[in-house]
Coordinates of C-alpha atoms and ligand atoms in Angstrom, one line a residue:
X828 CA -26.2 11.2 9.0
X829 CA -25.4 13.3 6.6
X830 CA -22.1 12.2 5.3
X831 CA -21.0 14.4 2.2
X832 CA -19.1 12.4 -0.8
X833 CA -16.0 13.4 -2.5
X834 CA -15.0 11.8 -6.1
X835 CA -11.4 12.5 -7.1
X836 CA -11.3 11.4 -11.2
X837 CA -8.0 11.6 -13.1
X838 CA -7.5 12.8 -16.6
X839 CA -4.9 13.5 -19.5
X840 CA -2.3 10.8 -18.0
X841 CA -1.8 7.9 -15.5
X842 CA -0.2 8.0 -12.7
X843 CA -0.4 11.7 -11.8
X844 CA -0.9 10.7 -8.4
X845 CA -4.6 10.4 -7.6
X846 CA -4.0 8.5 -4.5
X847 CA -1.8 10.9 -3.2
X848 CA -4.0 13.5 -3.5
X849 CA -7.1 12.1 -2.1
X850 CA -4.8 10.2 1.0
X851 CA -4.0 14.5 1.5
X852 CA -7.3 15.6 1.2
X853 CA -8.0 13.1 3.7
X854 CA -5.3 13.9 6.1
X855 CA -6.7 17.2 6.3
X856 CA -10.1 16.7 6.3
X857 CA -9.0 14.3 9.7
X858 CA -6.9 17.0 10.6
X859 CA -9.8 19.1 10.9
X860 CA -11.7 17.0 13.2
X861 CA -13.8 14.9 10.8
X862 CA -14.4 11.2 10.7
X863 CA -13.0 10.4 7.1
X864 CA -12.7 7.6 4.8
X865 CA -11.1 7.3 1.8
X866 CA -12.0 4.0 -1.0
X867 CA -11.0 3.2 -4.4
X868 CA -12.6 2.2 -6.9
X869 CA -10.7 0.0 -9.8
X870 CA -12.3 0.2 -13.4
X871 CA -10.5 -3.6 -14.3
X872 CA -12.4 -6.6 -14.4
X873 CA -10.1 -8.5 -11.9
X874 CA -12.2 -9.1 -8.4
X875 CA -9.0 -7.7 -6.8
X876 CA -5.2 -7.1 -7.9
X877 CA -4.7 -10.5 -5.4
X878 CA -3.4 -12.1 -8.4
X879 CA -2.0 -9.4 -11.3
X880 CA 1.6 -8.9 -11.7
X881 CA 3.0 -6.5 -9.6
X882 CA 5.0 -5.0 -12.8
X883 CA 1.3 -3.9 -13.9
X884 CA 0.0 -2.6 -10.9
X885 CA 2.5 -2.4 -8.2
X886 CA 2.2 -4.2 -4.4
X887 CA -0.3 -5.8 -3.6
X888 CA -1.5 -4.4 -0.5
X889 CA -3.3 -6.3 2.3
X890 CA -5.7 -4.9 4.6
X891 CA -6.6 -5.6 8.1
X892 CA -9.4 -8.3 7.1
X893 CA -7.9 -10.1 4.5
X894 CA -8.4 -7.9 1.6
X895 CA -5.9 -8.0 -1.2
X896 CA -6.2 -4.4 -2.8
X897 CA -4.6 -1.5 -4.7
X898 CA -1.4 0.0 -3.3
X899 CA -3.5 3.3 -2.9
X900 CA -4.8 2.0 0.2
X901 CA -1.3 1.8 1.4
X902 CA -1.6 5.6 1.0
X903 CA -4.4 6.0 3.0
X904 CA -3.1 4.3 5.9
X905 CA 0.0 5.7 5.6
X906 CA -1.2 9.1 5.6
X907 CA -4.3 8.7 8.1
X908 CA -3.0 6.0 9.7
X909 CA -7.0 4.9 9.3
X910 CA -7.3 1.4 8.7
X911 CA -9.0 0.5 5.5
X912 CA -11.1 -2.7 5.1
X913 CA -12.6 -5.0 2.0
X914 CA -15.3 -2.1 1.1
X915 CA -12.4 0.3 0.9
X916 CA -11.7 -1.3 -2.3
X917 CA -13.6 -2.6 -5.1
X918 CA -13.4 -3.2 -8.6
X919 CA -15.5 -4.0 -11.9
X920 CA -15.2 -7.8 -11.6
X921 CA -16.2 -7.3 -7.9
X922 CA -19.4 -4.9 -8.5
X923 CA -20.3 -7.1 -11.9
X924 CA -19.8 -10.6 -9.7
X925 CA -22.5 -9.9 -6.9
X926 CA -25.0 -8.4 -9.7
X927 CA -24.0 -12.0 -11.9
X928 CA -24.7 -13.8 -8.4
X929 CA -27.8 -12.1 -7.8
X930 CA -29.2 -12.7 -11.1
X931 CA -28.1 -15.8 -10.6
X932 CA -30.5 -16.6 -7.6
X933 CA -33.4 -15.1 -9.3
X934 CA -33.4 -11.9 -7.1
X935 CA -34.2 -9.7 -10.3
X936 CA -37.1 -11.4 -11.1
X937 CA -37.1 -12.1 -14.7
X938 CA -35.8 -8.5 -15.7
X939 CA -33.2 -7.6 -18.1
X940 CA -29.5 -6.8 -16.3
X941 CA -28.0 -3.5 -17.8
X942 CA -25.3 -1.6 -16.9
X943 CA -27.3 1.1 -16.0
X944 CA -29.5 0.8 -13.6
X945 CA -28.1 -2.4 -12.2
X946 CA -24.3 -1.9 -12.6
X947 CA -24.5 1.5 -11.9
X948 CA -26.7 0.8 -8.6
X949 CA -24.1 -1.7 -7.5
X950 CA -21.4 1.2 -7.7
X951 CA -23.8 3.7 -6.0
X952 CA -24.6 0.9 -3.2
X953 CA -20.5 0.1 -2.7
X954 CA -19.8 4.2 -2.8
X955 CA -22.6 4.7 0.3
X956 CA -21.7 0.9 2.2
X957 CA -18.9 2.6 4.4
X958 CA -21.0 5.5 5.8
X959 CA -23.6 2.8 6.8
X960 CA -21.3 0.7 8.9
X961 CA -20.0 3.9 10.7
X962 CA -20.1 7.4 11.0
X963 CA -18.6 9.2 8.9
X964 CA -18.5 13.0 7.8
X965 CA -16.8 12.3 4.6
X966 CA -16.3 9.4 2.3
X967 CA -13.6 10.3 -0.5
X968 CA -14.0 7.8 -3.8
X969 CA -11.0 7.3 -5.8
X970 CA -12.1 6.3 -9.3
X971 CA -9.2 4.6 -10.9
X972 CA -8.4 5.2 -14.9
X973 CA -8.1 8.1 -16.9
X974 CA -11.4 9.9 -18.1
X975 CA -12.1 8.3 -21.3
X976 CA -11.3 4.9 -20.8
X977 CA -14.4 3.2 -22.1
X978 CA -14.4 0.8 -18.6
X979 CA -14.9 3.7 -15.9
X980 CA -17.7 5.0 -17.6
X981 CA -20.3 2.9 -15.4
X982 CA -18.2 4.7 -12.1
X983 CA -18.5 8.3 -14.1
X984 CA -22.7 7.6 -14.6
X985 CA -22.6 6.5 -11.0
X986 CA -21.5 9.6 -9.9
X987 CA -23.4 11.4 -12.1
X988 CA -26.7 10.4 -10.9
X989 CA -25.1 10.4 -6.7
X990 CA -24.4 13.8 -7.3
X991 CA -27.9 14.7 -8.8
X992 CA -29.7 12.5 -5.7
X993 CA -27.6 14.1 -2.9
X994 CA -27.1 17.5 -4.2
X995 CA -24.4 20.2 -4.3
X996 CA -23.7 20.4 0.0
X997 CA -23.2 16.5 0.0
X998 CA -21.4 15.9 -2.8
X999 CA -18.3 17.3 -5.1
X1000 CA -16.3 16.4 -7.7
X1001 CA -12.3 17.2 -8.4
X1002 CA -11.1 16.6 -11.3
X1003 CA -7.0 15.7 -11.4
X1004 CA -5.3 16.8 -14.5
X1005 CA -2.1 16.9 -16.1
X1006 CA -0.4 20.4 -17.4
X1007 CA 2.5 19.1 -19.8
X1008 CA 5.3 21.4 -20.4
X1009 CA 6.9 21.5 -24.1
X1010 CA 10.4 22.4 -23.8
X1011 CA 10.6 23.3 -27.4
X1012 CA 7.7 26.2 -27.0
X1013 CA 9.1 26.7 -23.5
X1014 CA 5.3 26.9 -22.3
X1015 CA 3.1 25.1 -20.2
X1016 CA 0.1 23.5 -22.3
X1017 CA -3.2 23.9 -20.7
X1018 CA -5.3 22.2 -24.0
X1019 CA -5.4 18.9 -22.5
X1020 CA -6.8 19.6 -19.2
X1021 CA -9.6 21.6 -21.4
X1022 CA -10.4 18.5 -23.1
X1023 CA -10.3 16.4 -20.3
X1024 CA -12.7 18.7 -18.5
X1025 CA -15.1 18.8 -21.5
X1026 CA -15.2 15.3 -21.5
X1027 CA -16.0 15.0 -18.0
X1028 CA -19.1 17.7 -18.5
X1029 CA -19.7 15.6 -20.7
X1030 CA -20.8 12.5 -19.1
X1031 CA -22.6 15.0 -17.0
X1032 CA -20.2 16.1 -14.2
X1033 CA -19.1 19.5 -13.8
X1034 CA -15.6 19.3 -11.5
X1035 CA -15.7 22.1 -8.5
X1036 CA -12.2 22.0 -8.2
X1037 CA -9.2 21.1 -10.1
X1038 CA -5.7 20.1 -9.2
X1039 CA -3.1 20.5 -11.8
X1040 CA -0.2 18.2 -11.7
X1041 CA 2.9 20.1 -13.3
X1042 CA 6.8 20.5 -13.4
X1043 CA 7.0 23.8 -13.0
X1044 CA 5.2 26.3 -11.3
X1045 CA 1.9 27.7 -12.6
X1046 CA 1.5 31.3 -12.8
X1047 CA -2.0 33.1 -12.0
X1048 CA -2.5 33.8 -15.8
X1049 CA -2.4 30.1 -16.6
X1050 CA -4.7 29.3 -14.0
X1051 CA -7.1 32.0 -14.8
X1052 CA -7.2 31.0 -18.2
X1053 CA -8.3 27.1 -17.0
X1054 CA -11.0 28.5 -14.3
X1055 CA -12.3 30.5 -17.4
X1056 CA -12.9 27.5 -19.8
X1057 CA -13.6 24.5 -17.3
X1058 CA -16.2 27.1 -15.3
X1059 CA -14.5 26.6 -12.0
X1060 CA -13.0 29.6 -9.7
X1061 CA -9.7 30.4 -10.1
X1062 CA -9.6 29.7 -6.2
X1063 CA -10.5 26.3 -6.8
X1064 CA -7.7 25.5 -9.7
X1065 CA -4.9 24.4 -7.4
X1066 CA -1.6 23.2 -8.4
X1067 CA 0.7 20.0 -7.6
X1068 CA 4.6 20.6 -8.5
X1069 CA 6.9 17.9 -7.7
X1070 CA 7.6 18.0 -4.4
X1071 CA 10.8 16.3 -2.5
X1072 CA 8.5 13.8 -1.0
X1073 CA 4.7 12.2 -1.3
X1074 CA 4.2 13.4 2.7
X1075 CA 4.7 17.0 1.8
X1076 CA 1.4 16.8 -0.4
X1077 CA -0.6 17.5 2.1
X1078 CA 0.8 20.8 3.6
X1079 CA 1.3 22.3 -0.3
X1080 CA -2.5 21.3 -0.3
X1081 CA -3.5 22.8 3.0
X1082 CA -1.6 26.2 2.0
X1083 CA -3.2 26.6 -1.3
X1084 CA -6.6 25.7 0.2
X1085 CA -7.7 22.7 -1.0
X1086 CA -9.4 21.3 2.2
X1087 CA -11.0 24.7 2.7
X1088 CA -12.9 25.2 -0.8
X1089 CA -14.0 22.0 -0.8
X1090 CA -15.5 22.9 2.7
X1091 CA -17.1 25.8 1.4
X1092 CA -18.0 24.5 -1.5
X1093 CA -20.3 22.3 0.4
X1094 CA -22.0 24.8 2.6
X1095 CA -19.0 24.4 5.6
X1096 CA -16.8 27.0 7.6
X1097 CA -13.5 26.8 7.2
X1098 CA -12.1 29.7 9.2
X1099 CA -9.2 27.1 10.9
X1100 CA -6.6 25.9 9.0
X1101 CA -6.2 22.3 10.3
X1102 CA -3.6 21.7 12.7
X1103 CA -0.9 19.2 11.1
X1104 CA 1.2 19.4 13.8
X1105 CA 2.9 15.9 14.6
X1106 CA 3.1 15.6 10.4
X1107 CA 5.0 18.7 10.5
X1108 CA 7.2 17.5 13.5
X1109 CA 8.0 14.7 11.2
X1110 CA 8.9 16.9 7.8
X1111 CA 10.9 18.8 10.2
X1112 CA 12.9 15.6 11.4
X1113 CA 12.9 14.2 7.9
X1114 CA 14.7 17.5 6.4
X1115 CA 17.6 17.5 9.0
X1116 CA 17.8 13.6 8.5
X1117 CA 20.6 14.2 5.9
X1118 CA 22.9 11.4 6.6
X1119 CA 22.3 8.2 4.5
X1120 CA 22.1 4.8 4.4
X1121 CA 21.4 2.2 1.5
X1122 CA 20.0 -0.8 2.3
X1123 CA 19.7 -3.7 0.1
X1124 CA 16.5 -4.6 -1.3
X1125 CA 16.5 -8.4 -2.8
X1126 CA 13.8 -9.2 -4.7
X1127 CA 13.2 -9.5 -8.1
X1128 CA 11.1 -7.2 -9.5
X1129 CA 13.2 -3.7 -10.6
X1130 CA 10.4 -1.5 -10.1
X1131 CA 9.9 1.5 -7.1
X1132 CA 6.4 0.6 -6.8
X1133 CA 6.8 -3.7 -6.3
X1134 CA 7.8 -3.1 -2.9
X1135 CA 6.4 0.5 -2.0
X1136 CA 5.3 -0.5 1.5
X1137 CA 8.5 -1.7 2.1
X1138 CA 10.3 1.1 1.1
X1139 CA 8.4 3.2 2.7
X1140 CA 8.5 1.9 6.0
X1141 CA 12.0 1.8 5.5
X1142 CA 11.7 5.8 5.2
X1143 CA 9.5 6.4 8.1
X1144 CA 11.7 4.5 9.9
X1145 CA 14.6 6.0 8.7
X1146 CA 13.4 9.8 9.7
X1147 CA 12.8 8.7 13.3
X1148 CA 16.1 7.3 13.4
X1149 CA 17.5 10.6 12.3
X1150 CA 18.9 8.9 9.0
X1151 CA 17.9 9.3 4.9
X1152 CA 17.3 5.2 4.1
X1153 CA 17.8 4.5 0.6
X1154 CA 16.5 1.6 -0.6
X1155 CA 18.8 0.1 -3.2
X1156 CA 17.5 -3.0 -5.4
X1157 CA 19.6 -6.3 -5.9
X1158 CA 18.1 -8.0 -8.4
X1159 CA 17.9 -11.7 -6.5
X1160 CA 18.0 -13.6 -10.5
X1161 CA 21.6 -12.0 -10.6
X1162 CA 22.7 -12.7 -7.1
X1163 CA 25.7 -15.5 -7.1
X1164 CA 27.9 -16.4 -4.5
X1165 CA 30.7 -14.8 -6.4
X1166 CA 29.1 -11.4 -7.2
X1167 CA 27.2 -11.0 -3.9
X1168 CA 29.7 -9.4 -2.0
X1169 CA 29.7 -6.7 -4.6
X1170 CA 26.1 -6.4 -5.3
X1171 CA 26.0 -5.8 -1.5
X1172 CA 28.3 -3.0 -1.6
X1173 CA 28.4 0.1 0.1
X1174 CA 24.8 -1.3 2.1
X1175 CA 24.7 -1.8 5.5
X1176 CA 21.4 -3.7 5.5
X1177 CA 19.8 -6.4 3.9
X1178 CA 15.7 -6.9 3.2
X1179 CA 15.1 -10.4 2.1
X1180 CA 11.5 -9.3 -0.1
X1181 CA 8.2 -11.0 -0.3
X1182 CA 7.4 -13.4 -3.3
X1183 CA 5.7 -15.8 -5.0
X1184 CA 7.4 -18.9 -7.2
X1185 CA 11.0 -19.8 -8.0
X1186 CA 12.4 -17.1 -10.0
X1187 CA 15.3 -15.8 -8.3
X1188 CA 14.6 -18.0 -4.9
X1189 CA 18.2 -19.2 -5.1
X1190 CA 19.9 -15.5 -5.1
X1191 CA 17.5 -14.8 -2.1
X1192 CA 19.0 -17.9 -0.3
X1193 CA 22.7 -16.8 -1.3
X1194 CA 21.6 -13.0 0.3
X1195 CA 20.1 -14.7 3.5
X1196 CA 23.6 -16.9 4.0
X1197 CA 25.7 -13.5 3.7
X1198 CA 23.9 -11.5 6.0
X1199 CA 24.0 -14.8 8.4
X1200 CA 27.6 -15.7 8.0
X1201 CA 28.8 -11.8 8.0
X1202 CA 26.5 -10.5 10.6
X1203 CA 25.2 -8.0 8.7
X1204 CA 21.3 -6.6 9.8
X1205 CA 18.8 -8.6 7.8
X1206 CA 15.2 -8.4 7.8
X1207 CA 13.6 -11.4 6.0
X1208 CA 9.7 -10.2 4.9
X1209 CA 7.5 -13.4 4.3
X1210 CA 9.3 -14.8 1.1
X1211 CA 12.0 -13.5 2.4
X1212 CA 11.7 -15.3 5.9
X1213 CA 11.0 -18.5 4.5
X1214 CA 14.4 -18.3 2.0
X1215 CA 16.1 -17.1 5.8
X1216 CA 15.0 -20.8 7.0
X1217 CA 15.8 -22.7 3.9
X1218 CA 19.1 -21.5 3.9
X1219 CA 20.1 -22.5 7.7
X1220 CA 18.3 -25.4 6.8
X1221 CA 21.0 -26.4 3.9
X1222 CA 23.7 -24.9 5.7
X1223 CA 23.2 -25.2 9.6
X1224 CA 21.3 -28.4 9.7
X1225 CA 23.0 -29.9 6.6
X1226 CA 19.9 -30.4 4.3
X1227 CA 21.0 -29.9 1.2
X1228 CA 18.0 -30.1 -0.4
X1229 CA 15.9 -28.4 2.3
X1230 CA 13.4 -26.5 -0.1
X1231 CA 9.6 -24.8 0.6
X1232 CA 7.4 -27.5 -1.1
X1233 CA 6.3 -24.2 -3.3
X1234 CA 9.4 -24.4 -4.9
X1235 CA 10.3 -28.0 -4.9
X1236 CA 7.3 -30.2 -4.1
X1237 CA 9.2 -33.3 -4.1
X1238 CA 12.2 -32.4 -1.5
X1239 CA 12.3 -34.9 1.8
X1240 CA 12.7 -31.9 3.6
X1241 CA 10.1 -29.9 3.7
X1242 CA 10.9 -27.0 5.5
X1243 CA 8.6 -24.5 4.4
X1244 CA 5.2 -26.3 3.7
X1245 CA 2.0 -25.9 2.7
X1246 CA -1.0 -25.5 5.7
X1247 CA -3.0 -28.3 6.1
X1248 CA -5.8 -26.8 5.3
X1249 CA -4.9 -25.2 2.1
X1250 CA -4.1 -28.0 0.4
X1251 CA -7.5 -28.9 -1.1
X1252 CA -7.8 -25.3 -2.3
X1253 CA -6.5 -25.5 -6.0
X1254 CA -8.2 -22.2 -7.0
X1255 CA -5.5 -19.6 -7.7
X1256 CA -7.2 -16.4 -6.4
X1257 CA -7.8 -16.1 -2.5
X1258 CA -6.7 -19.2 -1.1
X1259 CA -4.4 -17.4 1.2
X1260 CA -3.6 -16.6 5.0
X1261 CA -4.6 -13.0 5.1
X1262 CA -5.4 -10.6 7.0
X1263 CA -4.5 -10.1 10.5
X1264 CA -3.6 -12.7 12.5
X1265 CA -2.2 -12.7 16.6
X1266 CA 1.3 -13.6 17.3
X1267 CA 2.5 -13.6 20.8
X1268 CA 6.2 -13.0 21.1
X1269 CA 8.8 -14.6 23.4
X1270 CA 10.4 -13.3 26.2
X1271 CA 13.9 -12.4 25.9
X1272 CA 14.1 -12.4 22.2
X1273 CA 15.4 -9.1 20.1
X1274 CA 12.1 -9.3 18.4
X1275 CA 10.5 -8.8 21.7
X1276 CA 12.4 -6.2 23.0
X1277 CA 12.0 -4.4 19.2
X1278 CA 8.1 -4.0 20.2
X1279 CA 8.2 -3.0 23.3
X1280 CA 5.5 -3.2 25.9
X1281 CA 3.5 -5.1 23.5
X1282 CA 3.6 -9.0 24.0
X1283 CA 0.4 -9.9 21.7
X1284 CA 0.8 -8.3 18.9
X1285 CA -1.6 -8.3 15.5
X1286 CA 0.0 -8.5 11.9
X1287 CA -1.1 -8.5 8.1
X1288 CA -0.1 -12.0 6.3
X1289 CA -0.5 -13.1 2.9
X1290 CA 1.0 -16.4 1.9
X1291 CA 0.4 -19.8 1.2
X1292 CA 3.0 -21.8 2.9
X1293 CA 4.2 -21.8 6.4
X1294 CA 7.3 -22.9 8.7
X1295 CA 6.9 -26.8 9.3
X1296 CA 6.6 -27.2 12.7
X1297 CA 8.5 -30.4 12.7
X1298 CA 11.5 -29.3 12.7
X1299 CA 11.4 -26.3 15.2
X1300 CA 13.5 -28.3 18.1
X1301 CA 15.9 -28.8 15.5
X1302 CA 16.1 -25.4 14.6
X1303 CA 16.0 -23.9 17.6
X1304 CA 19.0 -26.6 18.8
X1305 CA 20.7 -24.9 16.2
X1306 CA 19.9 -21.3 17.0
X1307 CA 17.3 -20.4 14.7
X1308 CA 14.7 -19.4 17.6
X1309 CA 11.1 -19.3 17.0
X1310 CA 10.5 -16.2 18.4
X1311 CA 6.8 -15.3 17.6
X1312 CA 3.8 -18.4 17.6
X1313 CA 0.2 -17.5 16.6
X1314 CA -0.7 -18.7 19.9
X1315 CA -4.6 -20.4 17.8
X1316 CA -2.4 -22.4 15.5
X1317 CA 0.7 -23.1 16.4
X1318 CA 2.3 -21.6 13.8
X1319 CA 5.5 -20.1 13.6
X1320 CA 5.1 -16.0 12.9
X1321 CA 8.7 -15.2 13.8
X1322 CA 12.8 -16.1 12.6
X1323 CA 15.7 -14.9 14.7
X1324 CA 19.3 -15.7 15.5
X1325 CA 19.6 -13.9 18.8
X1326 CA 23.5 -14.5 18.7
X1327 CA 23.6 -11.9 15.6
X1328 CA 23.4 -8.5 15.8
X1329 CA 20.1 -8.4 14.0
X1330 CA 18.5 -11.1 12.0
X1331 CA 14.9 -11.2 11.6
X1332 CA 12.4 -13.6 9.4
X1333 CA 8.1 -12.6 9.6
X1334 CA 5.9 -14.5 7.7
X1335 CA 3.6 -11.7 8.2
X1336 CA 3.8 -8.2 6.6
X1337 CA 5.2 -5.4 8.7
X1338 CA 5.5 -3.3 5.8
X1339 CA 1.6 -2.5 5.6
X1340 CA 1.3 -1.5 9.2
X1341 CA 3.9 1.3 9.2
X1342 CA 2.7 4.8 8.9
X1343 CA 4.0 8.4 8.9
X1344 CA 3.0 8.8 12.6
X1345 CA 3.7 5.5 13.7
X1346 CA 6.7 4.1 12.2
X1347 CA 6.6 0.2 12.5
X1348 CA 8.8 -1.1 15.9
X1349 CA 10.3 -3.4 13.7
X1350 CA 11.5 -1.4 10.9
X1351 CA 12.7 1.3 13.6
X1352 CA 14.8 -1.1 15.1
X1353 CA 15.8 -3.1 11.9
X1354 CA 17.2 0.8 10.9
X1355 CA 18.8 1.3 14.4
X1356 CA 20.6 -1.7 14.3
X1357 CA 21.8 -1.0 10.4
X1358 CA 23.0 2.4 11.8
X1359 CA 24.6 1.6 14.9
X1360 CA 26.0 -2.3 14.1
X1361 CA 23.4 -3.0 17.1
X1362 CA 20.7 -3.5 19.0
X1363 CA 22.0 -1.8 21.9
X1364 CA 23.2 1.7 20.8
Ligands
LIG1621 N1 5.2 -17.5 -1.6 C1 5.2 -17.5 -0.2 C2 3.9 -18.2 0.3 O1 2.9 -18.2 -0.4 C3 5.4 -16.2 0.4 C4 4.4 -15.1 0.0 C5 4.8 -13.7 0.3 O2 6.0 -13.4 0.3 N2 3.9 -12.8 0.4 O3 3.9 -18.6 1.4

């Protein structure tokens, strides 16, 4: 098989959008016809962003079997709608763990462990894995960090030496960079992407293509003048404005030629240009989708990227419902039962957010009661499910000090309680429920009819704690239904009060299933119901 490797590298600046750019390339490299996949590859020392803050890194995101990775991946799926797995992502604690096991059980026989050869074999090995466990035309690696950090320089000698074994028609190198505009020169600055280039030919990689990320447009002379000192075609120096929106990438991409250079670069026609078809369908609808909505998100973190699955979803789901969904964040450590009426303002939804610990857990319970007592849509995501319980709890079933035993260890009424068999597990790092797990959904339910034909369905999870079991008659006498069961254990997947309009609890994660092409059922219906005060419309 002779799959062909892409390595996407970033330089100048952060967050230029790597992932977006290589979830593109991807798009239309599938587009195209060819088996793709598309991996990151972290330069941190954590085994995976499981357990960092998401103020430093974002979501979490969770793939299919249980991997806790980097919200790029989220990107990936969301453009390809390709499902990523555990050797989609990897990091430096990850690649220096197995070689520290290995040593450990004597499988080096006595020799000396070195970054290079063995570190840098163990990237090679985790760049290749995919392609052995399927086929694949092209495997697109993500390399995390700006050139120059001193801990991606084992992923840049990796490369290095892959590109040297496989050779120019199975492997190429694109080099992101950043072209800063200085207001008070009124020019764009190309020096920096120069140095970052010489840099890069430096460690012995010579990018084929470069993609300039810039706020205003680029003329030819400016991108003659980089193909002439990084010695890369003008053709192959493509440029990234701002765009509207991340799902527009790909076709600025596909008309500047991205997909087909780096075709031709490695020895392949490109006469085509891919057909995008359905993704246009949906740019289409999203443009005429003027009318907006906000919809509360609580949580407490105040940053975009803390819940990007979630707003995103919220989008796609938003487009096929012929509405513009903004996401508006309520900060849940502010939230009182005084000022929630306000904070909620001018929303017609509410999304109860997933989180860990007790800060702002009681503002999240104040949201849950408002939506429940004013019939307003809400959609409680893990966390945000188990506050959804807690609160009918207290205020339905009269436990005042009905608590998750996350929060409150000691409470007599345990609502929300940790899985039996968790509770040996003291390690912090991956000692969750994740992954996908089944759910079967009851008949008759608004959750049912929300997914359609589907009565087994499969969702992401990622939590600790779980809805205790001993008091679902109760509940349910009440009219909190337990509307989806992981039919193995028993345990409760799925919240609703059919006698509201809409009002939803998953301990699972529909966030990380939605994608441009297929909008998640429950988020389209979530959206629907937000827009039209029901279900039914
Ligand atoms: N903290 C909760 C648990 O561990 C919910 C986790 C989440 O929202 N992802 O069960």
């Amino acid at each position: 098989m002779d799959t062909k490797y892409i390595f996407i590298t970033g330089g100048v600046a952060s967050s230029l959008g790597k992932g977006i750019i290589s979830a593109s390339l991807g798009k239309l490299l599938q587009a195209r016809g060819y088996r793709i996949t598309i991996q990151k590859f972290d330069p941190y020392i954590n085994i995976d962003p499981g357990t960092l803050n998401p103020y430093e890194h974002g979501e979490c995101y969770v793939t299919a079997d249980g991997m806790e990775t980097d919200l790029d991946l989220g990107h990936y799926e969301r453009f390809t709608g390709i499902e990523t797995t555990r050797d989609n992502s990897v990091t430096t604690g990850r690649i220096y763990l197995s070689v520290i096991e290995r040593e450990r059980r004597g499988d080096y026989l006595g020799k000396t462990i070195q970054v290079v050869p063995h570190i840098t074999d163990e990237i090679k090995r985790r760049i290749l894995l995919n392609a052995t466990k399927q086929p694949l035309d092209f495997v697109i690696s993500e390399i995390g960090g700006t050139i120059g950090d001193i801990e991606s320089l084992p992923f840049l000698e990796a490369i290095r030496q892959l590109r040297w074994e496989l050779g120019p028609s199975r492997s190429l190198s694109i080099h992101l960079t950043y072209v800063p505009f200085l207001a008070a020169a009124g020019e764009l600055k190309t020096k920096p992407t120069q140095t970052s280039v010489k840099q890069l030919q430096g460690l012995g990689i010579q990018p084929e293509v470069l993609v300039l990320r810039t706020e205003h447009k680029l003329s030819d002379e400016i991108r003659a003048k980089v193909a002439h000192f990084c010695n890369v075609d003008v053709a192959a120096v493509i440029q990234s404005q701002d765009l509207p929106s991340i799902y527009e990438v790909p076709v600025n991409m596909m008309q500047q030629g991205l997909d087909s250079i780096c075709l031709s670069k490695m020895g392949l026609k490109s006469e085509h240009k891919p057909s995008l078809g359905p993704w246009l369908n949906f740019l289409e609808r999203r443009k005429r989708a003027t009318k907006e909505i906000k919809i509360a998100l609580v949580g407490k973190y105040n940053l975009q990227d803390a819940y990007k699955s979630i707003i995103e979803s919220l989008a796609h789901a938003g487009t096929y419902n012929d509405h513009k969904v903004k996401a508006v964040f309520v900060n849940s450590e502010e939230i009182t039962h005084e000022n929630i009426e306000e904070r909620l303002s001018g929303t017609v939804g509410i999304v109860i957010c997933p989180g860990f610990g007790s800060r702002g857990v009681e503002g999240k319970i104040i949201a849950a009661e408002y939506g429940r007592t004013h019939d307003i849509p809400t959609f409680g995501i893990c966390f945000g499910m188990q506050m959804m319980v807690i609160e009918f709890a207290r205020n339905v079933l009269g436990y005042q000090d009905a608590n998750s035993s996350e929060i409150d260890a000691t409470t007599a009424h345990n609502v929300i309680d940790m899985m039996e068999e968790q509770k040996n597990i003291t390690q912090m790092g991956g000692t969750m429920r994740l992954g996908s797990y089944e759910c079967e959904l009851i008949e008759g339910s608004h959750t049912r009819k929300a997914y359609g034909e589907d009565r087994l369905i499969r969702e992401r999870h990622r939590h600790r704690y779980e809805f205790n079991n001993l008091y679902q008659e109760e509940f349910e006498s009440q009219g909190m239904k337990c509307v989806g069961i992981n039919p193995a254990s028993n345990l409760v997947e799925i919240i609703e009060i059919p006698t509201l309009k809409w009002y939803i609890g998953t301990q699972f994660h529909p966030e990380y299933s939605s994608t441009v092409l297929h909008p998640h059922p429950l988020f389209l219906s979530f959206i629907k119901a937000c827009i039209h005060g029901t279900t039914e419309a």
